PDB file of C-alpha atoms in Angstrom:
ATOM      1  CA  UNK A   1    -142.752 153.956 -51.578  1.00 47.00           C
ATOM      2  CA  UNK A   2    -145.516 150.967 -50.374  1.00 45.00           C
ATOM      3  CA  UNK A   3    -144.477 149.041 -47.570  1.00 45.00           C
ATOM      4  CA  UNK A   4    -146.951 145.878 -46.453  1.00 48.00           C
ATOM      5  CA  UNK A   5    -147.441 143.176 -44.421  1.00 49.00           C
ATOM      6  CA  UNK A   6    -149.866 140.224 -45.716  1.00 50.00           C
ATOM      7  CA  UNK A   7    -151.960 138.656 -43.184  1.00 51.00           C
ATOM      8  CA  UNK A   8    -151.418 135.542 -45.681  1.00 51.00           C
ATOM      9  CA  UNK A   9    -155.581 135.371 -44.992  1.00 54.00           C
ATOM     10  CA  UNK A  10    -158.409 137.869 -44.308  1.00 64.00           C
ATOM     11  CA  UNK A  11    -159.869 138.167 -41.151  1.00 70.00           C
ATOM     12  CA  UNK A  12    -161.969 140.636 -38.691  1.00 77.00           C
ATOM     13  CA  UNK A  13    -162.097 141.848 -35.808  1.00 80.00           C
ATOM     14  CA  UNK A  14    -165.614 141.888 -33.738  1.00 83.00           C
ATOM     15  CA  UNK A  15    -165.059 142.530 -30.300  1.00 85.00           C
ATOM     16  CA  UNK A  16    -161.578 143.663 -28.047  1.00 87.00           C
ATOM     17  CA  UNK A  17    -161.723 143.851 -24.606  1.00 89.00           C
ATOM     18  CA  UNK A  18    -160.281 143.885 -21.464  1.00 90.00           C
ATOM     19  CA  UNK A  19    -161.091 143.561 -17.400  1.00 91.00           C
ATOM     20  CA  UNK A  20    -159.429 142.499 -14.664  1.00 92.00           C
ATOM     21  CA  UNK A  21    -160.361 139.452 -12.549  1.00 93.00           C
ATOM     22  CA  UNK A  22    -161.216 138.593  -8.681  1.00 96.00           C
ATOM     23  CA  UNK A  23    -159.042 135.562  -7.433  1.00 96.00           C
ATOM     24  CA  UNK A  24    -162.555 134.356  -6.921  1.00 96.00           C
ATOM     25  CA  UNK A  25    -164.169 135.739 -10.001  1.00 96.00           C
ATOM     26  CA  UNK A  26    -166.988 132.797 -11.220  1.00 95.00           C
ATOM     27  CA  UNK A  27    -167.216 133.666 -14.498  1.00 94.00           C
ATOM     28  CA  UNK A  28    -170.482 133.844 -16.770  1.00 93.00           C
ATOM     29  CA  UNK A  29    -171.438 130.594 -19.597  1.00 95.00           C
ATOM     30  CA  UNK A  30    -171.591 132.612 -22.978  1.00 94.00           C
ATOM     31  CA  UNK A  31    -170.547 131.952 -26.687  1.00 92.00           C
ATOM     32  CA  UNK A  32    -170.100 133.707 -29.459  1.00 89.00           C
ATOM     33  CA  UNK A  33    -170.743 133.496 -33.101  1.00 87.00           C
ATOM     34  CA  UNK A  34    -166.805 134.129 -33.554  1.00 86.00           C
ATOM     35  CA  UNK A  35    -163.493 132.669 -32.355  1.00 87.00           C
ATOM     36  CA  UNK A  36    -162.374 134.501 -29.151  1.00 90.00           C
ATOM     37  CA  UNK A  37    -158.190 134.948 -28.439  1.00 89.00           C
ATOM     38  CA  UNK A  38    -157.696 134.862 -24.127  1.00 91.00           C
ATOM     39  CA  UNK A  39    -154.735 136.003 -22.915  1.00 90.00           C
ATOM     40  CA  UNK A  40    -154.351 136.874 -18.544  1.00 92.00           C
ATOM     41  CA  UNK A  41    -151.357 137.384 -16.874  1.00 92.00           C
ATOM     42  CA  UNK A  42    -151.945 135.417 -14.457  1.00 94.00           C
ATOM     43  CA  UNK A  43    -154.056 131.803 -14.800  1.00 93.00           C
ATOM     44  CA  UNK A  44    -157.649 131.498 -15.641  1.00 95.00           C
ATOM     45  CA  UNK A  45    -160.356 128.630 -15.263  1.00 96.00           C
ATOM     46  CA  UNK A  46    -161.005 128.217 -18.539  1.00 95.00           C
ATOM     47  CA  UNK A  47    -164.728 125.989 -18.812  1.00 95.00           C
ATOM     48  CA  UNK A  48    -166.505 124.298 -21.313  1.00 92.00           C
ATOM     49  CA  UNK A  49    -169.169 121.500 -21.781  1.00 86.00           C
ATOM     50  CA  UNK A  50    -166.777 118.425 -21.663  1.00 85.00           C
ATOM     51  CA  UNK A  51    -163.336 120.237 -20.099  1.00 90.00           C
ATOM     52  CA  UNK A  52    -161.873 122.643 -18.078  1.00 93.00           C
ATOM     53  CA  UNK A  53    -158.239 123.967 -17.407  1.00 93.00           C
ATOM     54  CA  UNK A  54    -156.127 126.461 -15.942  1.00 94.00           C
ATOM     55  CA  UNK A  55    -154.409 128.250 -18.807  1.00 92.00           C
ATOM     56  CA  UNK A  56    -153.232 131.974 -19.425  1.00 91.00           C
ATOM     57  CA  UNK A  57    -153.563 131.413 -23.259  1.00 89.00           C
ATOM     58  CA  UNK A  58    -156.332 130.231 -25.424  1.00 89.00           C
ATOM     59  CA  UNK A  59    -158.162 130.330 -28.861  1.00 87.00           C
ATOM     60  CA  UNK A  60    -161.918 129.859 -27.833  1.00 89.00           C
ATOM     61  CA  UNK A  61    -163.851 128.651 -31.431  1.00 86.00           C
ATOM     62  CA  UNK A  62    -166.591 130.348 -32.333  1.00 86.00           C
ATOM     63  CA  UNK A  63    -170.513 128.501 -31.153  1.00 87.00           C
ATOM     64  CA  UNK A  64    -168.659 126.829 -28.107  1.00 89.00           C
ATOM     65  CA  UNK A  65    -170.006 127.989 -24.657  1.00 92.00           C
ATOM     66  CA  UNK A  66    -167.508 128.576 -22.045  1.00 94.00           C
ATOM     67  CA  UNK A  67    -166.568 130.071 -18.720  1.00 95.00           C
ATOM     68  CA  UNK A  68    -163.789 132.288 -18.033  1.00 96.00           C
ATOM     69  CA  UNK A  69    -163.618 132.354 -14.239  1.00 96.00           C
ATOM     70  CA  UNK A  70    -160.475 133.449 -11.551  1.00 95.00           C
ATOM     71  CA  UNK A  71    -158.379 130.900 -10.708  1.00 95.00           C
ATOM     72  CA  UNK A  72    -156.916 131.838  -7.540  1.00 95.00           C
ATOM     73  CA  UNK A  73    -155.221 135.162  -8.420  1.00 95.00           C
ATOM     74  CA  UNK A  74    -156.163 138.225  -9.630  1.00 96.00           C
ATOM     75  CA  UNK A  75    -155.480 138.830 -13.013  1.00 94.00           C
ATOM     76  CA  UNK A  76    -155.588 140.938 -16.524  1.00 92.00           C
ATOM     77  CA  UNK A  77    -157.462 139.623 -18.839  1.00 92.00           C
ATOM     78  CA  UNK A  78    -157.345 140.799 -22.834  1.00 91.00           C
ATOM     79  CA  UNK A  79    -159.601 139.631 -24.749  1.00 91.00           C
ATOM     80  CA  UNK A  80    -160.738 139.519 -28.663  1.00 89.00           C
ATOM     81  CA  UNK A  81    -163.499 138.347 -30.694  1.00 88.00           C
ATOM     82  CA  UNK A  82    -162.166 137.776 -34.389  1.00 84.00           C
ATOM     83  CA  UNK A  83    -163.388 135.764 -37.913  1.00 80.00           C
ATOM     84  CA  UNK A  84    -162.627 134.624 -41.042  1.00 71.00           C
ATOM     85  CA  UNK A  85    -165.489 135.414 -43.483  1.00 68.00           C
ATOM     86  CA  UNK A  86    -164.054 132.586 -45.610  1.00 63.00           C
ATOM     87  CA  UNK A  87    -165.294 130.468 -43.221  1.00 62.00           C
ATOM     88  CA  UNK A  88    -161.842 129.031 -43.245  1.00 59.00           C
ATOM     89  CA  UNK A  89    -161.702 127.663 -39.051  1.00 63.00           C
ATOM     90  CA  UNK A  90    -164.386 125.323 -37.920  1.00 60.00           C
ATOM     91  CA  UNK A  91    -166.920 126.132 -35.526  1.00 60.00           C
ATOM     92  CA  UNK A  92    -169.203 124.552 -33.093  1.00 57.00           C
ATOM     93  CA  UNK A  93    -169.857 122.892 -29.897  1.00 54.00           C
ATOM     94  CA  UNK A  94    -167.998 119.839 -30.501  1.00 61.00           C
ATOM     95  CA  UNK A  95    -164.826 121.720 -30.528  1.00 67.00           C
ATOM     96  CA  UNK A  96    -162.354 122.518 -27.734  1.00 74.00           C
ATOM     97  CA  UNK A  97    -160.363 125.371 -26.894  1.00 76.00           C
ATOM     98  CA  UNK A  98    -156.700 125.749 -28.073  1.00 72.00           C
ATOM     99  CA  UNK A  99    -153.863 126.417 -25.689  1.00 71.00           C
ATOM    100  CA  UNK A 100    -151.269 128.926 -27.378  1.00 72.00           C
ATOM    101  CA  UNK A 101    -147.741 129.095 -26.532  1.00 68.00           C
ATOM    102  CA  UNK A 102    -145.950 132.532 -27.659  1.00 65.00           C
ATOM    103  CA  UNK A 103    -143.536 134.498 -26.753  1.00 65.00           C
ATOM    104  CA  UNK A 104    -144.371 137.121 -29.227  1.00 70.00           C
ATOM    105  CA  UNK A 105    -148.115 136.474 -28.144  1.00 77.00           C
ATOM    106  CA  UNK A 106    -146.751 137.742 -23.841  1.00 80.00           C
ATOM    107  CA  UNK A 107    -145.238 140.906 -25.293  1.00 80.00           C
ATOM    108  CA  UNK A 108    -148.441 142.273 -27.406  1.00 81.00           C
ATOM    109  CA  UNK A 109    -150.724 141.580 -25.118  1.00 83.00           C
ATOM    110  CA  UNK A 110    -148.769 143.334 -22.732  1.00 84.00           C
ATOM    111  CA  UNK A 111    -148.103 146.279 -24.459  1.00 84.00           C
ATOM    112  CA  UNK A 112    -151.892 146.208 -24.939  1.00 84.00           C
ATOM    113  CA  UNK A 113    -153.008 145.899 -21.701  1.00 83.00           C
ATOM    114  CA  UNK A 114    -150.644 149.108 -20.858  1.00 85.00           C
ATOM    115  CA  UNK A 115    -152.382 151.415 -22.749  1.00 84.00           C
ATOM    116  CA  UNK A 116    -154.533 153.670 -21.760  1.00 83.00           C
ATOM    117  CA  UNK A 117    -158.506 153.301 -22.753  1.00 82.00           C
ATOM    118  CA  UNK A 118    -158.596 155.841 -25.461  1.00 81.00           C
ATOM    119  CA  UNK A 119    -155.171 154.453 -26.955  1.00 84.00           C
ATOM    120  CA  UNK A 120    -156.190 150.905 -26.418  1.00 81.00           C
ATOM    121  CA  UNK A 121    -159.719 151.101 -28.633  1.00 79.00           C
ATOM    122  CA  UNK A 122    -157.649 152.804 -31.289  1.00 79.00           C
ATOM    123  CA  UNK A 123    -155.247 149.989 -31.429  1.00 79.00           C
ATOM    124  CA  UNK A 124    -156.603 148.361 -34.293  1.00 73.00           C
ATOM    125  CA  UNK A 125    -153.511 147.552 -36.261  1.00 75.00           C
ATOM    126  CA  UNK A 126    -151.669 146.379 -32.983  1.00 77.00           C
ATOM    127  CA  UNK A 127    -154.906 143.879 -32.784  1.00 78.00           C
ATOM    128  CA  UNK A 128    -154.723 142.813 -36.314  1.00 74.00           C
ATOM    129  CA  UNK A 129    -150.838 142.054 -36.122  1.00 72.00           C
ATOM    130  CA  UNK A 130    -151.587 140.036 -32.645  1.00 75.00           C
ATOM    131  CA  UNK A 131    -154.474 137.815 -34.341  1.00 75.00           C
ATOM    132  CA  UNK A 132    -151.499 137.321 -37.683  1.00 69.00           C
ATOM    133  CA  UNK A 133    -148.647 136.534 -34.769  1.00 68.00           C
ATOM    134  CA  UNK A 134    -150.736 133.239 -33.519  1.00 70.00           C
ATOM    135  CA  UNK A 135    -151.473 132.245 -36.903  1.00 65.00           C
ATOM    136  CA  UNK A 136    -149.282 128.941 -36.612  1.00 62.00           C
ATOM    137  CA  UNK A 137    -151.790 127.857 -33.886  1.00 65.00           C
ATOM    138  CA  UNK A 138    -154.881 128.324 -35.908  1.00 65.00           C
ATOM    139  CA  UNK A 139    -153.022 126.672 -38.842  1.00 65.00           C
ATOM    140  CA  UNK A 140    -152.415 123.818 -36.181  1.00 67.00           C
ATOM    141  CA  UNK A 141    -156.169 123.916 -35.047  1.00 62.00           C
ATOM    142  CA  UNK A 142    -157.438 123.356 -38.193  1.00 63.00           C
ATOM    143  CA  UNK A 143    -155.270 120.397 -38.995  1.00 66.00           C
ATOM    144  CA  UNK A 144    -155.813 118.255 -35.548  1.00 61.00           C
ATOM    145  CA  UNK A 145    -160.142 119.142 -36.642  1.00 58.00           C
ATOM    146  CA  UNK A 146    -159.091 117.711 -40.498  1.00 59.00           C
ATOM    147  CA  UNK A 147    -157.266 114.540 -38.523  1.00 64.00           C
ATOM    148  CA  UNK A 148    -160.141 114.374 -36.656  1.00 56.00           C
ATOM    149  CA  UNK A 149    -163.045 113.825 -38.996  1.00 55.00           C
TER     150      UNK A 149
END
C-alpha cells in the first residue's frame, strides 16, 4: 500500500531555526539567497529598506535585507529558510515581505517550537508539510508581483 501527499511543487529546505527574543531585542540587517517563513508568538519588528511592521507572520523573499527585532515582548521565534529550484517565486530587493494569516500555520509552528532540540532538527517532514500549508500565500505573492510588472 503507497500513501502520498503532493507538495503540488518542489521545494527545499536550507535553514530551520529557532530563538527566543528580548522585548528589546534590536535585531541584525541580513538577507538571504532564499525565501525565509517568520512565525513568533508574540509580535516582531519586522524591517526592511522601504517598510517596517509589527507582525507575528511573514514570508521574507529571498535577496531582501531585513531586520527582525523585539517589539515590546518577549517572544518565540521559528524560523525557516526554504526555495524553489524552479525558480518559480521572485526574488530581490524590490520586493516586500508577505503577511500570512493561518490558522493551520499557529498550530505547526507551535507544535514545533515544543519540541525538544534533538526532535526539532529531525522534524523535517513536519517542516516540509508547514512550507505546503502556506502555499495559498505564496500562490498569492506571486500574483500581486505578476499584477505588478
Amino acid at each position: 500500500m503507497r500513501e502520498q501527499n503532493e507538495a503540488g511543487y518542489y521545494l527545499m529546505t536550507e535553514l530551520q531555526g529557532r530563538v527566543e527574543l528580548a522585548a528589546d531585542h534590536p535585531g541584525y540587517e541580513h538577507f538571504h539567497p532564499f525565501w525565509e517563513l517568520l512565525w513568533a508568538d508574540a509580535p516582531v519588528r519586522l524591517s526592511w529598506q522601504g517598510g517596517s511592521r509589527s507582525t507575528r507572520a511573514a514570508l521574507v523573499p529571498a535577496g531582501l535585507v531585513h531586520r527582525v527585532a523585539g517589539d515590546g515582548r518577549p517572544c518565540r521565534l521559528l524560523y525557516i529558510g526554504f526555495r524553489f529550484p524552479d525558480g518559480s517565486l521572485p526574488q530581490g530587493e524590490r520586493l516586500s515581505p508577505l503577511p500570512v494569516r493561518l490558522p493551520t500555520l499557529d498550530a505547526a509552528a507551535e507544535e514545533l517550537l515544543a519540541l525538544p532540540t534533538q526532535d526539532f532538527f529531525a522534524a523535517r517532514g513536519e517542516v516540509l508539510a508547514l512550507l505546503v500549508s502556506v502555499k495559498a500565500e505564496f500562490q498569492k505573492y506571486g500574483e500581486a508581483v505578476q499584477k505588478a510588472r
